[in-house]
XYZ file of C-alpha atoms in Angstrom:
562
model
C -68.834 9.800 8.891
C -65.405 10.502 8.513
C -62.734 8.974 5.752
C -61.641 6.827 8.957
C -65.369 5.329 8.656
C -64.686 4.672 5.166
C -61.625 2.657 5.812
C -63.108 0.953 8.273
C -66.263 -0.287 6.452
C -63.642 -1.798 3.877
C -61.451 -3.313 6.501
C -64.394 -4.835 7.940
C -65.415 -6.193 4.930
C -62.501 -7.874 3.791
C -61.615 -9.431 7.223
C -65.149 -10.827 7.409
C -65.167 -12.646 3.927
C -67.789 -15.588 4.354
C -67.706 -18.495 2.917
C -70.746 -19.862 0.377
C -73.237 -22.133 1.915
C -73.296 -25.603 0.291
C -75.777 -25.937 -1.565
C -75.788 -22.307 -2.499
C -78.320 -20.171 -2.610
C -79.972 -19.642 -6.153
C -78.828 -16.630 -7.073
C -74.608 -17.327 -5.835
C -73.254 -17.587 -8.907
C -76.019 -17.712 -11.272
C -76.342 -16.388 -14.960
C -78.510 -13.905 -16.020
C -79.778 -12.563 -19.236
C -80.216 -8.584 -19.407
C -82.998 -7.598 -21.633
C -82.434 -3.958 -22.860
C -86.571 -3.320 -22.798
C -86.585 -0.656 -25.624
C -84.884 -2.932 -27.999
C -85.749 -6.636 -27.649
C -88.838 -7.432 -29.350
C -91.768 -4.612 -30.343
C -95.326 -6.695 -30.645
C -97.450 -3.469 -30.702
C -95.636 -1.903 -33.985
C -94.603 1.362 -32.520
C -91.080 0.710 -32.894
C -90.144 0.377 -29.263
C -89.545 -3.256 -27.904
C -92.076 -3.912 -25.097
C -93.283 -6.511 -21.797
C -95.200 -8.727 -24.238
C -92.526 -8.809 -26.943
C -90.037 -10.179 -23.489
C -92.916 -12.855 -22.965
C -93.141 -14.028 -26.263
C -89.578 -14.605 -26.407
C -88.997 -16.137 -22.821
C -88.798 -19.803 -24.589
C -85.695 -18.319 -26.297
C -84.073 -17.201 -23.132
C -84.413 -20.521 -21.245
C -83.142 -22.196 -23.868
C -80.058 -20.326 -23.648
C -79.269 -21.966 -20.502
C -79.187 -18.961 -18.265
C -81.016 -18.929 -14.496
C -82.984 -15.911 -14.792
C -82.995 -12.353 -16.760
C -83.647 -9.050 -15.875
C -85.624 -6.028 -17.682
C -84.017 -2.395 -17.800
C -86.656 0.137 -16.669
C -90.003 0.079 -18.317
C -91.610 2.642 -15.699
C -93.443 5.989 -16.728
C -90.923 8.472 -17.789
C -90.180 11.184 -20.042
C -87.595 8.951 -21.810
C -85.072 11.810 -21.733
C -82.416 8.992 -20.251
C -84.268 5.976 -22.089
C -86.078 5.321 -18.845
C -83.866 5.932 -16.091
C -85.718 9.248 -15.616
C -88.452 7.641 -13.663
C -92.018 9.590 -12.965
C -93.713 6.822 -11.496
C -92.246 3.728 -10.205
C -95.326 1.766 -9.732
C -96.766 1.601 -13.502
C -95.653 0.876 -16.928
C -94.888 3.487 -19.820
C -97.762 3.030 -22.311
C -95.725 1.967 -25.185
C -94.308 -0.969 -23.438
C -97.651 -2.237 -22.053
C -99.411 -2.507 -18.868
C -99.002 -3.812 -15.337
C -101.090 -6.733 -16.159
C -98.650 -7.546 -18.789
C -96.153 -7.449 -16.275
C -97.779 -9.882 -14.402
C -98.291 -12.090 -16.924
C -94.481 -12.056 -17.779
C -93.621 -12.828 -14.238
C -95.989 -15.855 -14.370
C -94.904 -17.272 -17.411
C -90.939 -16.901 -16.394
C -91.638 -18.680 -13.442
C -93.730 -21.395 -15.330
C -90.563 -22.036 -17.334
C -88.312 -22.296 -14.176
C -86.720 -18.764 -14.783
C -86.220 -16.126 -12.092
C -86.881 -12.464 -12.978
C -85.799 -9.356 -11.858
C -86.534 -5.824 -12.606
C -84.193 -2.824 -12.971
C -84.734 -0.547 -10.144
C -83.594 3.367 -9.916
C -83.321 4.067 -6.230
C -81.297 7.266 -5.937
C -83.232 9.512 -8.453
C -86.315 10.503 -10.036
C -87.366 12.599 -13.129
C -87.882 15.992 -12.793
C -91.278 15.209 -14.205
C -91.962 13.090 -11.163
C -94.697 14.682 -8.943
C -92.381 14.607 -5.898
C -90.190 16.973 -7.640
C -92.680 19.320 -8.902
C -93.674 19.592 -5.317
C -90.493 20.119 -3.542
C -89.092 22.408 -6.140
C -92.258 24.681 -5.710
C -90.954 26.491 -2.247
C -88.818 25.708 0.544
C -91.730 25.345 2.829
C -93.963 22.430 1.288
C -94.544 18.987 2.652
C -91.713 17.289 0.198
C -89.142 20.352 0.663
C -86.427 18.045 1.765
C -87.208 14.961 -0.273
C -84.389 16.008 -2.724
C -80.962 17.098 -2.176
C -80.980 21.071 -2.092
C -78.550 23.316 -1.165
C -77.529 27.139 -0.916
C -75.148 28.618 -3.429
C -71.622 29.265 -2.386
C -70.833 33.067 -1.436
C -70.080 34.133 -5.195
C -73.391 32.787 -6.183
C -72.036 29.549 -7.746
C -72.676 25.761 -7.209
C -72.105 24.813 -3.476
C -69.144 22.692 -4.211
C -67.355 21.466 -7.439
C -68.826 18.095 -8.169
C -69.279 17.123 -11.620
C -71.704 15.175 -13.188
C -70.483 11.830 -14.757
C -72.493 12.911 -17.930
C -70.563 16.260 -18.379
C -70.890 19.616 -16.565
C -71.645 21.089 -12.872
C -73.893 18.332 -11.061
C -75.854 21.255 -9.764
C -78.896 22.802 -11.329
C -80.368 26.152 -10.053
C -83.786 26.211 -9.296
C -85.176 30.117 -9.029
C -88.275 28.983 -7.378
C -86.314 27.891 -4.013
C -83.303 30.097 -5.062
C -81.065 26.926 -4.418
C -79.400 24.356 -6.312
C -80.593 20.937 -6.704
C -78.378 18.283 -6.967
C -78.042 15.490 -10.027
C -75.336 13.442 -10.613
C -76.451 12.511 -14.138
C -78.750 14.525 -16.238
C -80.317 17.565 -15.549
C -83.667 16.365 -15.594
C -82.485 13.626 -12.725
C -82.368 15.174 -9.434
C -81.135 12.912 -6.304
C -83.537 11.671 -3.950
C -82.722 12.655 -0.165
C -82.967 8.943 0.917
C -81.948 10.113 4.781
C -85.185 11.653 4.859
C -87.218 8.447 6.083
C -90.446 9.230 4.481
C -88.975 9.343 0.951
C -87.030 5.666 1.907
C -90.792 4.553 3.321
C -92.002 5.743 -0.585
C -89.150 3.955 -1.999
C -89.665 0.701 -0.056
C -93.196 0.881 -0.702
C -92.344 1.095 -4.472
C -90.590 -1.902 -4.266
C -92.904 -3.909 -2.370
C -95.459 -3.125 -5.481
C -93.318 -5.578 -7.534
C -92.325 -7.910 -5.243
C -95.639 -8.515 -4.108
C -96.684 -9.598 -8.039
C -93.907 -12.297 -7.461
C -90.798 -10.501 -8.789
C -87.459 -12.459 -7.662
C -85.505 -9.098 -6.699
C -84.072 -6.225 -8.406
C -80.959 -5.006 -9.924
C -80.398 -2.048 -8.116
C -79.062 0.934 -10.414
C -76.018 3.103 -9.416
C -75.606 2.108 -6.127
C -72.426 4.404 -5.625
C -74.856 7.062 -5.528
C -77.437 5.889 -3.122
C -76.008 8.832 -0.587
C -73.683 11.773 -0.751
C -71.080 13.818 1.945
C -73.331 15.423 4.497
C -71.265 18.604 4.687
C -71.167 18.632 0.790
C -67.210 18.842 0.711
C -65.673 19.312 -2.741
C -63.743 16.455 -4.310
C -59.783 16.446 -4.651
C -58.124 16.360 -7.946
C -57.192 13.225 -9.470
C -54.142 11.772 -10.743
C -54.230 9.966 -14.062
C -52.911 6.851 -12.173
C -55.904 7.175 -9.645
C -58.853 7.245 -11.834
C -61.245 4.819 -11.477
C -63.513 2.790 -13.873
C -65.186 5.784 -15.603
C -66.824 6.007 -18.732
C -67.883 8.581 -21.143
C -64.809 8.978 -23.304
C -61.058 9.731 -22.260
C -61.646 13.457 -21.802
C -64.779 13.147 -19.548
C -63.976 15.801 -17.159
C -65.709 13.502 -14.599
C -62.297 11.680 -14.407
C -60.666 14.741 -13.015
C -61.643 14.117 -9.761
C -61.445 11.503 -7.246
C -65.172 11.183 -6.045
C -64.586 10.963 -2.074
C -67.685 12.672 -1.442
C -70.269 12.437 -4.234
C -69.841 8.342 -4.828
C -69.283 5.235 -2.387
C -69.665 7.378 0.947
C -70.225 5.679 4.009
C -73.774 6.797 4.784
C -74.961 4.498 2.332
C -74.360 1.446 4.253
C -77.361 2.042 6.760
C -79.584 2.748 3.713
C -78.510 -0.672 2.204
C -79.797 -2.495 5.415
C -82.975 -0.786 5.080
C -83.362 -2.031 1.507
C -82.175 -5.600 2.370
C -84.603 -5.714 5.257
C -87.488 -5.638 2.729
C -85.973 -8.309 0.379
C -85.722 -10.718 3.346
C -89.411 -9.989 4.346
C -90.575 -12.263 1.701
C -90.353 -16.012 1.615
C -87.898 -16.918 -0.312
C -86.280 -13.828 0.460
C -86.191 -11.579 -2.733
C -82.289 -10.795 -4.337
C -80.560 -7.453 -4.577
C -77.962 -7.436 -7.225
C -76.285 -3.828 -7.286
C -74.447 -1.800 -10.124
C -71.188 -0.534 -8.772
C -69.390 2.004 -11.378
C -67.383 5.166 -11.007
C -65.375 3.688 -8.179
C -62.532 1.279 -7.760
C -65.340 -1.636 -7.590
C -62.695 -4.475 -7.653
C -61.706 -3.206 -4.170
C -64.887 -1.812 -2.730
C -67.281 -4.823 -3.831
C -66.904 -6.778 -0.571
C -68.374 -3.625 1.460
C -71.348 -3.987 -0.536
C -72.065 -7.731 0.090
C -70.541 -8.823 3.282
C -72.749 -10.318 5.772
C -76.465 -10.656 5.264
C -77.758 -7.105 5.640
C -76.333 -5.536 2.309
C -76.665 -6.646 -1.168
C -76.694 -10.085 -2.287
C -74.190 -9.221 -5.176
C -72.436 -6.769 -7.262
C -71.544 -6.274 -11.012
C -68.905 -3.431 -12.110
C -67.236 -1.925 -15.036
C -63.689 -2.578 -14.025
C -63.047 -5.399 -16.657
C -64.801 -3.112 -19.346
C -63.048 0.007 -18.525
C -59.985 -0.078 -16.355
C -57.721 -3.226 -18.063
C -56.280 -1.812 -21.251
C -53.812 -4.960 -21.435
C -54.125 -8.654 -20.605
C -51.690 -7.898 -17.970
C -53.833 -5.672 -16.624
C -56.836 -8.133 -16.811
C -54.742 -10.976 -15.174
C -53.584 -8.336 -12.193
C -57.382 -7.464 -11.754
C -58.609 -10.720 -11.591
C -56.246 -11.906 -9.314
C -57.295 -9.118 -6.833
C -60.973 -9.938 -7.370
C -60.089 -13.425 -6.545
C -58.307 -12.317 -3.561
C -60.933 -9.669 -2.366
C -64.230 -11.185 -3.261
C -66.496 -14.045 -2.085
C -67.248 -16.649 -4.484
C -70.462 -15.844 -5.822
C -70.902 -12.726 -4.685
C -70.032 -10.947 -8.114
C -71.120 -11.303 -11.509
C -68.861 -11.097 -14.766
C -69.726 -8.185 -17.236
C -68.187 -7.765 -20.435
C -70.579 -5.192 -21.664
C -74.013 -3.938 -20.780
C -76.368 -1.307 -22.206
C -73.771 1.339 -21.165
C -70.903 -0.234 -22.676
C -69.620 -1.052 -26.354
C -70.077 -4.570 -27.628
C -67.599 -6.684 -25.823
C -66.021 -8.177 -28.664
C -65.642 -5.095 -30.454
C -64.294 -3.424 -27.393
C -62.531 -6.060 -25.944
C -60.752 -8.036 -28.579
C -60.254 -5.331 -31.646
C -57.461 -7.037 -33.425
C -59.318 -10.282 -33.619
C -62.104 -8.662 -35.197
C -59.782 -6.826 -37.369
C -58.365 -10.337 -38.491
C -61.982 -11.241 -39.264
C -62.127 -13.543 -36.011
C -64.823 -12.137 -34.182
C -66.793 -14.939 -33.985
C -64.306 -17.144 -32.168
C -63.724 -13.998 -30.133
C -67.129 -13.660 -28.957
C -66.962 -17.735 -28.299
C -63.595 -16.905 -25.874
C -65.524 -14.017 -23.919
C -68.532 -16.211 -23.335
C -66.190 -18.837 -22.066
C -64.486 -17.241 -19.237
C -67.908 -15.106 -18.421
C -68.896 -18.733 -17.440
C -65.502 -20.016 -15.976
C -64.295 -16.903 -14.082
C -65.281 -16.865 -10.129
C -68.862 -15.482 -9.791
C -71.794 -15.621 -11.914
C -72.271 -13.682 -15.267
C -74.795 -11.030 -16.935
C -75.102 -11.780 -20.635
C -76.624 -8.516 -22.295
C -78.827 -9.292 -24.832
C -76.941 -9.964 -28.296
C -73.886 -11.394 -27.033
C -74.860 -14.650 -27.837
C -75.434 -14.154 -31.087
C -71.616 -12.064 -31.171
C -72.856 -8.996 -32.330
C -70.198 -6.383 -33.264
C -70.438 -2.640 -32.232
C -72.159 -0.749 -34.910
C -71.309 3.043 -35.858
C -74.140 4.734 -35.576
C -74.070 8.294 -37.656
C -73.892 11.756 -35.593
C -77.424 12.440 -36.855
C -79.209 8.888 -35.493
C -77.455 9.670 -32.005
C -80.203 9.650 -29.340
C -78.203 9.231 -26.179
C -77.955 12.373 -24.091
C -74.303 11.155 -22.813
C -73.023 11.119 -26.191
C -74.522 14.448 -27.215
C -72.825 15.899 -24.229
C -69.532 14.724 -24.840
C -69.438 14.099 -28.899
C -67.155 13.231 -30.732
C -64.901 12.181 -28.042
C -67.596 9.726 -26.845
C -69.283 7.928 -29.221
C -72.142 6.879 -26.480
C -74.267 3.979 -26.028
C -76.659 4.013 -28.979
C -74.645 1.353 -30.790
C -74.992 -1.458 -28.081
C -78.844 -0.715 -27.874
C -79.625 -1.034 -31.400
C -82.605 -3.856 -31.929
C -82.071 -7.656 -31.902
C -82.213 -9.154 -35.189
C -84.609 -11.737 -34.869
C -85.177 -12.568 -38.701
C -82.997 -12.180 -41.651
C -85.135 -10.854 -44.323
C -87.987 -9.535 -42.644
C -89.254 -5.861 -42.007
C -86.592 -4.484 -39.162
C -85.195 -8.203 -39.121
C -88.181 -9.095 -37.110
C -87.724 -6.798 -34.537
C -91.073 -4.440 -35.241
C -93.311 -3.954 -38.107
C -93.102 0.083 -37.895
C -91.686 2.004 -40.429
C -89.840 3.967 -37.887
C -88.186 2.227 -35.287
C -86.414 3.978 -32.447
C -83.259 2.728 -33.974
C -82.463 0.615 -36.780
C -80.923 -2.900 -36.883
C -77.321 -2.193 -38.189
C -76.684 -3.953 -41.553
C -74.079 -5.824 -40.264
C -76.238 -7.628 -37.768
C -78.651 -8.769 -40.575
C -76.402 -11.967 -41.209
C -76.063 -12.642 -37.043
C -79.951 -13.097 -36.915
C -81.292 -15.638 -34.528
C -83.090 -17.469 -37.576
C -79.774 -17.783 -39.243
C -77.556 -18.803 -36.135
C -80.069 -21.362 -35.156
C -79.411 -23.181 -38.567
C -75.581 -23.280 -37.818
C -74.178 -25.638 -35.600
C -70.846 -23.984 -35.382
C -72.680 -20.298 -34.389
C -71.772 -18.090 -31.545
C -75.785 -18.842 -30.513
C -74.765 -22.827 -30.668
C -71.811 -22.233 -28.712
C -73.605 -20.062 -25.904
C -76.201 -22.715 -25.613
C -73.091 -25.441 -25.209
C -71.334 -23.632 -23.083
C -74.239 -23.012 -20.455
C -75.365 -26.362 -20.892
C -71.734 -27.757 -19.951
C -71.736 -24.833 -17.132
C -74.735 -26.289 -15.215
C -73.089 -29.667 -15.256
C -70.763 -28.403 -13.032
C -72.303 -26.931 -9.553
C -68.859 -26.030 -8.237
C -68.426 -23.244 -11.068
C -71.004 -21.208 -8.889
C -69.201 -20.962 -5.776
C -65.357 -22.854 -6.549
C -62.554 -20.216 -5.398
C -60.080 -18.982 -8.034
C -56.361 -18.847 -8.619
C -54.976 -16.918 -11.381
C -51.931 -18.938 -13.166
C -49.089 -15.723 -13.388
C -46.543 -17.695 -15.166
C -48.443 -17.889 -18.140
C -47.718 -16.608 -21.890
C -48.325 -12.914 -22.765
C -51.778 -13.268 -24.491
C -53.117 -16.272 -21.993
C -55.140 -16.125 -19.229
C -55.135 -19.119 -17.353
C -57.031 -19.748 -13.901
C -57.672 -22.686 -11.496
C -61.116 -22.903 -9.624
C -61.231 -25.325 -6.499
C -64.117 -26.568 -4.349
C -64.247 -29.556 -2.237
C -60.940 -31.319 -3.753
C -62.554 -31.034 -7.136
C -60.387 -28.680 -9.390
C -61.067 -27.094 -12.763
C -58.106 -25.301 -15.127
C -59.062 -23.241 -17.818
C -57.260 -21.112 -20.288
C -57.984 -18.681 -22.972
C -55.609 -17.862 -25.821
C -56.677 -14.257 -26.601
C -53.777 -14.246 -29.541
C -53.768 -14.982 -33.142
C -50.862 -17.250 -32.974
C -50.500 -20.292 -30.993
C -49.578 -20.301 -27.226
C -47.596 -22.987 -25.131
C -48.949 -23.091 -21.515
C -47.365 -25.384 -18.536
C -50.098 -26.757 -16.615
C -49.889 -26.754 -12.794
C -49.924 -30.932 -12.896
C -49.995 -33.316 -15.281
C -52.449 -35.974 -15.838
C -55.708 -33.410 -16.879
C -58.133 -34.305 -18.926
C -59.970 -31.576 -21.457
C -63.725 -31.105 -20.257
C -64.787 -28.675 -22.802
C -63.009 -26.637 -25.310
C -63.057 -24.657 -28.889
C -60.520 -24.499 -31.130
C -57.413 -26.168 -31.632
C -55.236 -27.468 -28.697
C -52.667 -30.361 -27.876
C -52.005 -31.804 -24.877
C -48.955 -33.819 -23.648
C -48.490 -34.694 -19.857
C -48.509 -30.881 -18.516
C -47.766 -28.799 -21.503
C -50.784 -27.613 -23.239
C -50.639 -25.810 -26.512
C -53.858 -23.776 -27.353
C -54.391 -22.596 -31.005
C -55.503 -18.793 -31.659
C -58.232 -17.792 -29.980
C -58.790 -21.364 -28.467
C -60.351 -21.847 -24.913
C -60.179 -24.996 -22.966
C -61.098 -26.464 -19.606
C -59.320 -29.374 -17.812
C -59.615 -31.663 -14.637
């Protein structure tokens, strides 16, 4: 497909935006809790979180008020990228438990009225997967074209200029074939050739293995990498203003290209059709939520969710990586309001690949010792902005980003780009359950895979359970309130432009109902002129005064009025 095809897909998506059904599907506008399996709860004493640990804490997740949860990969893996290098899609990495443990988890979640999804890596495998061992052995075996192979350029170098998002060329030389293998992330993560229908059939079968156990759906990893340019054309250089939402620190060489031919290519759309047909085969249909990164996600997301034959919803990193000021945020939110169908996106302020939200997005509040109020503000926004939300484990505790010494770094992305990029270890540290217990109740191991940072001990679950003003208590309160207002799942959104510099305000509207929300990011009071008078507060945190259509919000205060 050509660049014209790419543009046509986007134009079609934008001009065919649908309206959500009433009542909406269960997933539309839902709130999910992300469990980072490695760091949630270790019941086996081996220093790694595990599947029984998630089952043990399902009551805790339910009591937050979320609609469901999703787990990061627990499949057999060499663990060079914490499970995103999969060597068997239909098993469980032994330190995490067994397939029987997974069935118990699914059944228990459903008994608590929680939906449950698993992470699924559709675009690549580990180089220790048996498929790759066979494919890499020669050019004429049964799986010779199950991965993306290419002959060298005339000078012997890689076939094009594509760069791995983890640093270095995106091509690995394999002597047994005298060819290069494409690997968009680590050397050990070769890209699958999903155009090969044998490969698609196998991957679909792997999905069905878990769906047949009663799983409610998948979070699909890195959907922008499902395919690539058929002609392997080189990417053009980027200008600074053109750079999309890319992590890895300010000098990641991946940012020096516009990724026209190795990310978000039109050839991926037919693959989405095939994946969606699998989800639709079940009654009720299973849900597919895609992670969209490395691209201009706010504009491109509609392409992945339009109609009923692609993904159900996406989430992305634009609000994390692309907005340096509140004005940037306001402009981006206005853009998303215009482009996205209500409920087809999920608001994400951090996940296992990004720093803790409060430290990353509100450093001045943290420096002023107001990080707990800042954490509450962000949680309020996640619950009131258009779309659903994914709350990463520990955000409900207001955890801050810890400094991890270089000698404790395990993240391969950080090792490749250190010290320019501090990596993902800080956000992945174990959850603190009980202050005073060994490893804060995460594990009884003498050598957990990561330690619980000292600054997180006082924010443990047991301490916050006792404090009615804790971030945990606020999370439960705001999610209960959100559930009482079904309109928040699918209401349209209008960003209010004429607001003070430190304020984000917006209006949600549906069927004659309207809710005006405002958040003061500043450390001083801010005055706001509301779109109308006679509004009544429905939810608030922090100080405020209301006089007709004039609202004064105290520092880091939030409010919703109707």
